mmCIF file of C-alpha atoms in Angstrom:
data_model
loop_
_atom_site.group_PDB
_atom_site.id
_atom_site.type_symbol
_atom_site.label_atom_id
_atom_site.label_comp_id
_atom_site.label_asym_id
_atom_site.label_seq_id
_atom_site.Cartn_x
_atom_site.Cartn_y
_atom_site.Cartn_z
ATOM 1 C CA UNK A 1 135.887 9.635 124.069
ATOM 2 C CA UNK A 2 139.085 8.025 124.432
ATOM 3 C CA UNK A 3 141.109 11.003 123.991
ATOM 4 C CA UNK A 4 144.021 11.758 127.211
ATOM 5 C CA UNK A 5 144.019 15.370 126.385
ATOM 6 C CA UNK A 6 140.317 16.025 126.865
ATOM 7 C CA UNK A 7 139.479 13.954 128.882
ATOM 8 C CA UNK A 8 137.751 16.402 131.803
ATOM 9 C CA UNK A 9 136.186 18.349 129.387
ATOM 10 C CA UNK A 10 134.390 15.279 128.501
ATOM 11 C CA UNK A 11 133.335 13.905 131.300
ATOM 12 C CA UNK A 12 132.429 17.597 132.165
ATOM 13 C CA UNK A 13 130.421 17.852 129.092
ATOM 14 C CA UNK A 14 128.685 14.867 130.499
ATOM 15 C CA UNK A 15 127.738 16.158 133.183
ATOM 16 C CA UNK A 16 126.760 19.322 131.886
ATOM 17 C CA UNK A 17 123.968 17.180 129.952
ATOM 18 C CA UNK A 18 122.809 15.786 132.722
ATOM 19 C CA UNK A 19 122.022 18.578 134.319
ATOM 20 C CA UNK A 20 125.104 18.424 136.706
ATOM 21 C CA UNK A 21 126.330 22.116 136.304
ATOM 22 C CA UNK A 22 129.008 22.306 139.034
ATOM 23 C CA UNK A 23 130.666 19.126 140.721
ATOM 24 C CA UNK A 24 131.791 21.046 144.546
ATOM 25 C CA UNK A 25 131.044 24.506 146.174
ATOM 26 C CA UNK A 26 133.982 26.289 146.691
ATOM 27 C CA UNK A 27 135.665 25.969 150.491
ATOM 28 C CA UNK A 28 133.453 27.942 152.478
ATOM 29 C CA UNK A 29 132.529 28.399 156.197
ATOM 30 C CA UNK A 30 129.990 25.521 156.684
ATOM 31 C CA UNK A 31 127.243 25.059 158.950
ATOM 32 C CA UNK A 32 127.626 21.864 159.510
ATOM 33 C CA UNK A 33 131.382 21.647 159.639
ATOM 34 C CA UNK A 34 131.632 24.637 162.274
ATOM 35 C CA UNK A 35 130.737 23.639 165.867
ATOM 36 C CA UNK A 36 127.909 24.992 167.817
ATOM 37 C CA UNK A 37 130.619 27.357 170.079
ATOM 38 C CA UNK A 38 131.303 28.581 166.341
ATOM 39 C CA UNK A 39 128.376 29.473 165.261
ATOM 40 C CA UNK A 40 127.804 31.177 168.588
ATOM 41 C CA UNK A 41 130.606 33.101 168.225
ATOM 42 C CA UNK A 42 129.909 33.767 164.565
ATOM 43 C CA UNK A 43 126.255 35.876 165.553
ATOM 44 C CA UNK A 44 127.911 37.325 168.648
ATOM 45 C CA UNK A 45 130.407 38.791 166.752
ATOM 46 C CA UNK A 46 127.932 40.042 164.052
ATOM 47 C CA UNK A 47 126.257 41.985 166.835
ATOM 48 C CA UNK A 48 129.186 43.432 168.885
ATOM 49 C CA UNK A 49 130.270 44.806 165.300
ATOM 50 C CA UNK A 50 126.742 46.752 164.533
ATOM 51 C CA UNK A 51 126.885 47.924 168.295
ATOM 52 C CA UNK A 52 130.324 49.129 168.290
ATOM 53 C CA UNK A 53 129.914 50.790 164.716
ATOM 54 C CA UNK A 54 126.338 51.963 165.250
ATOM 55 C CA UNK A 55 125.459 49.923 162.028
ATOM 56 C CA UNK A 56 122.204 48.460 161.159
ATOM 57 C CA UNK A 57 120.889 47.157 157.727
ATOM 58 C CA UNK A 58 123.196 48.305 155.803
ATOM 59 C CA UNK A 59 126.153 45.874 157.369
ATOM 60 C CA UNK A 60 124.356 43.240 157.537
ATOM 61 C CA UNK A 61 123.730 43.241 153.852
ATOM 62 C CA UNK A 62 126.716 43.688 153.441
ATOM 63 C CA UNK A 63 128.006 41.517 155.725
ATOM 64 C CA UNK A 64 125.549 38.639 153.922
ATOM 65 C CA UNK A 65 127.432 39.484 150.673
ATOM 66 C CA UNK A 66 130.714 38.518 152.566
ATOM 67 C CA UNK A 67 129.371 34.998 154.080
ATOM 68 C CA UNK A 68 129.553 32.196 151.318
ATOM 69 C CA UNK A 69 127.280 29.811 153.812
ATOM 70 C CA UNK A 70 124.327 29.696 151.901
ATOM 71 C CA UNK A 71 121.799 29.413 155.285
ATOM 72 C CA UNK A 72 123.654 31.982 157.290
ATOM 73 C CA UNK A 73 123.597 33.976 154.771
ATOM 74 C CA UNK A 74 120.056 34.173 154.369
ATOM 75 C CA UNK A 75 119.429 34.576 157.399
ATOM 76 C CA UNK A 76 121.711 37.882 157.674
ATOM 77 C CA UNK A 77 119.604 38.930 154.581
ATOM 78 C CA UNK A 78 116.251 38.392 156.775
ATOM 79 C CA UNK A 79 117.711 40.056 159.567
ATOM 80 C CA UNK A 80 118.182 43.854 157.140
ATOM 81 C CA UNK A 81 114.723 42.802 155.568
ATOM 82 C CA UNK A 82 111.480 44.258 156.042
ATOM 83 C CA UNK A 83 109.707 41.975 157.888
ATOM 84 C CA UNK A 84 108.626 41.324 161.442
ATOM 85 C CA UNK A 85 110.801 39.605 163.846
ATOM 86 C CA UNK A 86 108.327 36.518 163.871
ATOM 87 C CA UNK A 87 107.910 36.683 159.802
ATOM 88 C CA UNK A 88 111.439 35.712 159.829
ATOM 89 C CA UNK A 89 111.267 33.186 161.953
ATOM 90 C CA UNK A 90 108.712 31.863 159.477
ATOM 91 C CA UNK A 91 110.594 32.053 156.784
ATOM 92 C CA UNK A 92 113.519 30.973 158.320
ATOM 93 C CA UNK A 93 111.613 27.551 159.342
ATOM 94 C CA UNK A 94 110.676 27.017 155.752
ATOM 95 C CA UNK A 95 113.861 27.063 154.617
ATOM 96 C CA UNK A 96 115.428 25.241 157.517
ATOM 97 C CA UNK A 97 112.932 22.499 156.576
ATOM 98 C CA UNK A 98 114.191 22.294 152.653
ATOM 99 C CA UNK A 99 117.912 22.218 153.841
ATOM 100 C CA UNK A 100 117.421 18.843 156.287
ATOM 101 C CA UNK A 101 115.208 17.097 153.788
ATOM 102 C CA UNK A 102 118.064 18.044 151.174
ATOM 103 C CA UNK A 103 120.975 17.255 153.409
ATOM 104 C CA UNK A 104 119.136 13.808 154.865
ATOM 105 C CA UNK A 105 118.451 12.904 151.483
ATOM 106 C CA UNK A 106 122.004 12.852 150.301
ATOM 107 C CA UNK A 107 123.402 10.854 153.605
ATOM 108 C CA UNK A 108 120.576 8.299 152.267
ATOM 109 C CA UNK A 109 122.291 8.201 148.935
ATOM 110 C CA UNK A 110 125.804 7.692 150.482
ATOM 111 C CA UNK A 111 124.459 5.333 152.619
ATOM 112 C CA UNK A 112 122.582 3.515 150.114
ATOM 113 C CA UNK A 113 126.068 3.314 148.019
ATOM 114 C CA UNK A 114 128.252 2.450 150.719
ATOM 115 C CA UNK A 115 125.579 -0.843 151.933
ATOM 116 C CA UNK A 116 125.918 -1.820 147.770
ATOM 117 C CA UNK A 117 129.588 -1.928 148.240
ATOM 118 C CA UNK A 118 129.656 -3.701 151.333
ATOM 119 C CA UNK A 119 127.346 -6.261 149.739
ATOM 120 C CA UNK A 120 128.866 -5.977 146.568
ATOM 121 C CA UNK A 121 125.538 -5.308 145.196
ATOM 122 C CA UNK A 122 125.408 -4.690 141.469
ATOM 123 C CA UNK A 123 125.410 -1.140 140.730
ATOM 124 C CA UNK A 124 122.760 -0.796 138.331
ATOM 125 C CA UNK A 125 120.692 -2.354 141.562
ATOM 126 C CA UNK A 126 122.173 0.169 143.701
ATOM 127 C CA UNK A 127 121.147 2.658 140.850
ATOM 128 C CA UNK A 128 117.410 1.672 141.257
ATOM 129 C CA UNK A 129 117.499 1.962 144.916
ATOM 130 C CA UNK A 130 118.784 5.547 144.542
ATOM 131 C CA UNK A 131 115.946 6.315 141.766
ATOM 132 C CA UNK A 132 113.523 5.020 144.350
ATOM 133 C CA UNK A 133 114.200 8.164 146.756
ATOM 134 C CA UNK A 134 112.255 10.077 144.066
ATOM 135 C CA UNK A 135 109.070 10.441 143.038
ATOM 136 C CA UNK A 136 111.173 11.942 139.677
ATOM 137 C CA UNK A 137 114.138 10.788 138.971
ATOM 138 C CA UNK A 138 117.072 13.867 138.865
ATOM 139 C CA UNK A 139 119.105 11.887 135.955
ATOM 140 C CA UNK A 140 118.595 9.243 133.597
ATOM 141 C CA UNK A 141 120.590 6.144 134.754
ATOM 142 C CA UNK A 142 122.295 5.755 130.718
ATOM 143 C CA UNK A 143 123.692 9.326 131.792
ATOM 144 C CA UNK A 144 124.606 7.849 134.929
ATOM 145 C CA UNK A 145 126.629 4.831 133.772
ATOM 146 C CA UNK A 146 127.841 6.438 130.911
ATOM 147 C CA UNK A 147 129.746 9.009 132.447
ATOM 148 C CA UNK A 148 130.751 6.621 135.728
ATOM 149 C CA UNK A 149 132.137 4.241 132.927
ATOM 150 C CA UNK A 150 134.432 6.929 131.159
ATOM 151 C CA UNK A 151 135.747 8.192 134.933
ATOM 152 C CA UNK A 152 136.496 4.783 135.471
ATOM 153 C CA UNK A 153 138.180 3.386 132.005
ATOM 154 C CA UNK A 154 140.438 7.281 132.497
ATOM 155 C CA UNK A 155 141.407 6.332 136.326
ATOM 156 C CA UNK A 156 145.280 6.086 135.479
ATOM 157 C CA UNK A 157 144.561 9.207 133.138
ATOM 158 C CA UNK A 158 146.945 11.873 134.678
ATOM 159 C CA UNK A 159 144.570 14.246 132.845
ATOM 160 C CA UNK A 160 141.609 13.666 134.739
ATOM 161 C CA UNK A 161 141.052 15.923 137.431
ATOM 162 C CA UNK A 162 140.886 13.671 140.604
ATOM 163 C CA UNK A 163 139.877 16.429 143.150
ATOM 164 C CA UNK A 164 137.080 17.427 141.192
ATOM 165 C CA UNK A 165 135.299 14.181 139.727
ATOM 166 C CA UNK A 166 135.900 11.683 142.527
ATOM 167 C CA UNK A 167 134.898 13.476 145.061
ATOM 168 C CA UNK A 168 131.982 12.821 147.115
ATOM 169 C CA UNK A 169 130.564 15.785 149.558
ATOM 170 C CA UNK A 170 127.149 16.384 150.683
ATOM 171 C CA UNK A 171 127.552 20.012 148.600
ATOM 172 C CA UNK A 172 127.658 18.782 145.591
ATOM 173 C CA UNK A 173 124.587 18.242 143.751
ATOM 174 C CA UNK A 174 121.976 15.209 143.591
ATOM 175 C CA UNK A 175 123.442 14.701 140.211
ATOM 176 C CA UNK A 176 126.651 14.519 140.522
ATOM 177 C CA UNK A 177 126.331 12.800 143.733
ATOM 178 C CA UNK A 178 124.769 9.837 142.412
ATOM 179 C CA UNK A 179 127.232 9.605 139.317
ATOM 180 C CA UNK A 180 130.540 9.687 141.831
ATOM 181 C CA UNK A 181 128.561 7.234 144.064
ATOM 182 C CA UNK A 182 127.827 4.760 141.282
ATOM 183 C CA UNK A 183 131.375 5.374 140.174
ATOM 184 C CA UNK A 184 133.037 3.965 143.175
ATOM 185 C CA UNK A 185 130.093 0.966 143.294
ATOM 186 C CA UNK A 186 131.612 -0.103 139.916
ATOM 187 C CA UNK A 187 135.416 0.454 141.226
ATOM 188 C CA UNK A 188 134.779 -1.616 144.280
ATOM 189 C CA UNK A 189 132.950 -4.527 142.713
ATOM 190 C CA UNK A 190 135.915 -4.517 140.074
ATOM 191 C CA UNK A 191 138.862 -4.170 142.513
ATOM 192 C CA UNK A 192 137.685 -4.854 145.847
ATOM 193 C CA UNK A 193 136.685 -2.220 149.082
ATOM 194 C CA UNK A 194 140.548 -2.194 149.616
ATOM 195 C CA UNK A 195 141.372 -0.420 146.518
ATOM 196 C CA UNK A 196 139.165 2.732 147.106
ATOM 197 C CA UNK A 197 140.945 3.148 150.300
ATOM 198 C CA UNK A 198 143.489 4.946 148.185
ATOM 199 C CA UNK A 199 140.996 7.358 147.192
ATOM 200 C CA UNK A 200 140.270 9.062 150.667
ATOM 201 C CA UNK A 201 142.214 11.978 149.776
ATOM 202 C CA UNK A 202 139.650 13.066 146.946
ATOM 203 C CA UNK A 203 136.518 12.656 149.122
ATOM 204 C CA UNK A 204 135.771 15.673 151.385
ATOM 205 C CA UNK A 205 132.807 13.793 153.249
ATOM 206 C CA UNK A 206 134.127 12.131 156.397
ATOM 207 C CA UNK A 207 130.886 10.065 156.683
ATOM 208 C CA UNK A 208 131.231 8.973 153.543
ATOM 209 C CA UNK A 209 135.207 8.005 154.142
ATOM 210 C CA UNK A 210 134.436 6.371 157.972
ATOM 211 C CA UNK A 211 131.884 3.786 156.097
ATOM 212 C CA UNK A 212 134.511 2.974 153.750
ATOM 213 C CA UNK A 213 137.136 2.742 156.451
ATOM 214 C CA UNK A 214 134.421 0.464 158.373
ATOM 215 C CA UNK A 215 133.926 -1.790 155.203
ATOM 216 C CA UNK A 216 137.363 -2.719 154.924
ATOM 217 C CA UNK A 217 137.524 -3.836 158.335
ATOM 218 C CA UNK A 218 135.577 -6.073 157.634
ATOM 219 C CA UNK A 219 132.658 -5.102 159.445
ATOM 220 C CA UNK A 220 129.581 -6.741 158.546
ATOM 221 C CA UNK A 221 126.424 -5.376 156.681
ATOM 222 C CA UNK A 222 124.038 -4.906 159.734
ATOM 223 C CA UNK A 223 126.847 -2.894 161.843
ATOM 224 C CA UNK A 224 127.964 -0.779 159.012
ATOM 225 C CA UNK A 225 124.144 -0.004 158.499
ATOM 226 C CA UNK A 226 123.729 0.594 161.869
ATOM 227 C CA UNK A 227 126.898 2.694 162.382
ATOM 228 C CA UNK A 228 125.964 4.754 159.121
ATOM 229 C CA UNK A 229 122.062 5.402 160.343
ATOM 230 C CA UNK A 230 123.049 6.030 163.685
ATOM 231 C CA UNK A 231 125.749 8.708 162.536
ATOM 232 C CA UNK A 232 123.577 10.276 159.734
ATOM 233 C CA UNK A 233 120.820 10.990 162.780
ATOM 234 C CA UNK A 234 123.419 12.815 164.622
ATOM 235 C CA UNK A 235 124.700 14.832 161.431
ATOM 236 C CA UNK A 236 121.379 16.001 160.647
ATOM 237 C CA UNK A 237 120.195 16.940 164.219
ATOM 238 C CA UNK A 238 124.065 19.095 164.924
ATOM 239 C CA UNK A 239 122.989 20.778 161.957
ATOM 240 C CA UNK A 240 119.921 21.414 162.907
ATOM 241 C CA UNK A 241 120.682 22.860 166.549
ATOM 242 C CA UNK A 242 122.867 25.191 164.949
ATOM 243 C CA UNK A 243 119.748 26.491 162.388
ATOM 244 C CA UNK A 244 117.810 26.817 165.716
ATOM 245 C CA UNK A 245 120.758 28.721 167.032
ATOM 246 C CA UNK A 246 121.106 31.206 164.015
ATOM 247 C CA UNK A 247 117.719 31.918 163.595
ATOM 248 C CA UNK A 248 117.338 32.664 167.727
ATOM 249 C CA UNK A 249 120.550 34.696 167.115
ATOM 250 C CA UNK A 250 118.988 36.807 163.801
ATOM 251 C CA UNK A 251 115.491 37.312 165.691
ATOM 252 C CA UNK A 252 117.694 39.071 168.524
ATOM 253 C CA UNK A 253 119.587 41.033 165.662
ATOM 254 C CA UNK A 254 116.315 42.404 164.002
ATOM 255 C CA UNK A 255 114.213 42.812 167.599
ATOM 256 C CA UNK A 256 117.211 44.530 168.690
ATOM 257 C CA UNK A 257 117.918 42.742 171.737
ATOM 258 C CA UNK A 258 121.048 43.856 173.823
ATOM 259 C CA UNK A 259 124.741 42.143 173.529
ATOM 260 C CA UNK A 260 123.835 40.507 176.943
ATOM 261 C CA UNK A 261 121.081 38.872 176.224
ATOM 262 C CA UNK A 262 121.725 38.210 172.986
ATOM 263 C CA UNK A 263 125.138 35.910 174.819
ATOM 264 C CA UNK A 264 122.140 34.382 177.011
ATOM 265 C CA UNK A 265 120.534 32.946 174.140
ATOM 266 C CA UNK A 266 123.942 31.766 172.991
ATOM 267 C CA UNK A 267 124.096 30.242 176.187
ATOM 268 C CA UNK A 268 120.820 28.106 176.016
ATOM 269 C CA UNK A 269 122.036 26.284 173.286
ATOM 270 C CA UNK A 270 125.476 25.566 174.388
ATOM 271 C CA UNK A 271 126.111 22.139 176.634
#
């Protein structure tokens, strides 16, 4: 697997078997990158359009087929549905619910790998703490090291696509996460915290690039724990504010509440 040419079609392949399809979602307008104002503005807009045009359904399915964030696009999709104002509301709870435990788990993982490096915990330790957020573990840890170990022997390979295996971003998936995770465990117990420094520019998560930034420092365990928890709690209840938001914001769409009102709502949730 030593070859230069092929090299991201192996580690690709890699991934592939363990169930890893895709490494990043493509740029997109993200929930939890926009701020509240944003998202505000987002629904307002939505609803000034249908008014103005005299649209309904129709636009917002099609305006769901234009918006590449997953959650807001669901909810657009609930909003031309069938159902009752407070069915959607239901089922827009349910999923809210999946999307925080999803998101929350991940910061655990980066957190997780971020306290092994800081430590300079071995990473097949820092492996079993991951496993031990499941009750089933997502990949077998010989996939794991397997492809972390060929990512890192092909570093200096100008073949291997930096941007795309090294990156770490709570959009990719549980997989892949935990591979890119246990990949920069191995490169920092090798070359020290100071060396992945270099590698900001390939990691899209600015959580994940603030703990590094912390560790080299020289800030202690306990703060960077600390630091990371307290950050992750804000992350996760942003994001959820602005699901409370949209959801408010599509119940007005489908119980066809005025412009006006629909800005008061807006309003509630802004500081």
């Amino acid at each position: 697997m030593n070859n230069a040419g092929n090299i991201n079609q192996q580690v690709s392949e890699l991934l592939l078997g363990a169930s890893a399809k895709s490494l990043t979602a493509p740029k997109e307008f993200d929930l939890m990158e926009m701020p509240l104002e944003g998202v505000a503005a987002f629904w307002l807009s939505v609803k000034k359009t249908m008014d103005s045009k005299k649209k309904g359904d129709e636009f917002l399915l099609e305006e769901a087929k234009h918006t590449r964030e997953p959650h807001v696009r669901f909810l657009l999709e609930l909003a031309a549905s069938s159902f009752s104002a407070k069915r959607c509301e239901e089922l827009a709870q349910v999923r809210k619910k999946n999307i925080l435990a999803e998101l929350h788990r991940k910061y655990v993982l980066m957190a997780i790998g971020l306290l092994g490096i800081v430590s300079k915990e071995n990473p097949q330790k820092v492996m079993i703490r991951f496993l031990s957020k499941f009750h089933i573990a997502p990949i077998f840890e010989k996939q794991v090291f397997e492809v972390a170990q060929l990512m890192l022997k092909n570093l200096d390979n100008a073949e291997l696509n930096k941007a795309k295996f090294l990156n770490i971003d709570h959009k990719l998936k549980i997989e892949a996460l935990i591979i890119n995770l246990i990949f920069y465990c191995m490169l920092a117990r090798r070359n020290g915290v100071e060396y992945l420094i270099a590698f900001q520019e390939y990691i899209s998560s600015q959580y994940f690039k603030d703990g590094l930034m912390l560790i080299n420092d020289g800030f202690d365990y306990d703060f960077v724990k600390f630091r990371l928890n307290l950050v992750k709690k804000e992350i996760i209840e942003a994001t959820e504010m602005k699901m409370d938001l949209s959801m408010q914001m599509m119940s007005a769409l489908k119980s066809g509440t005025p412009f006006a009102d629909l800005y008061l709502i807006a309003k509630a949730f802004l500081p």
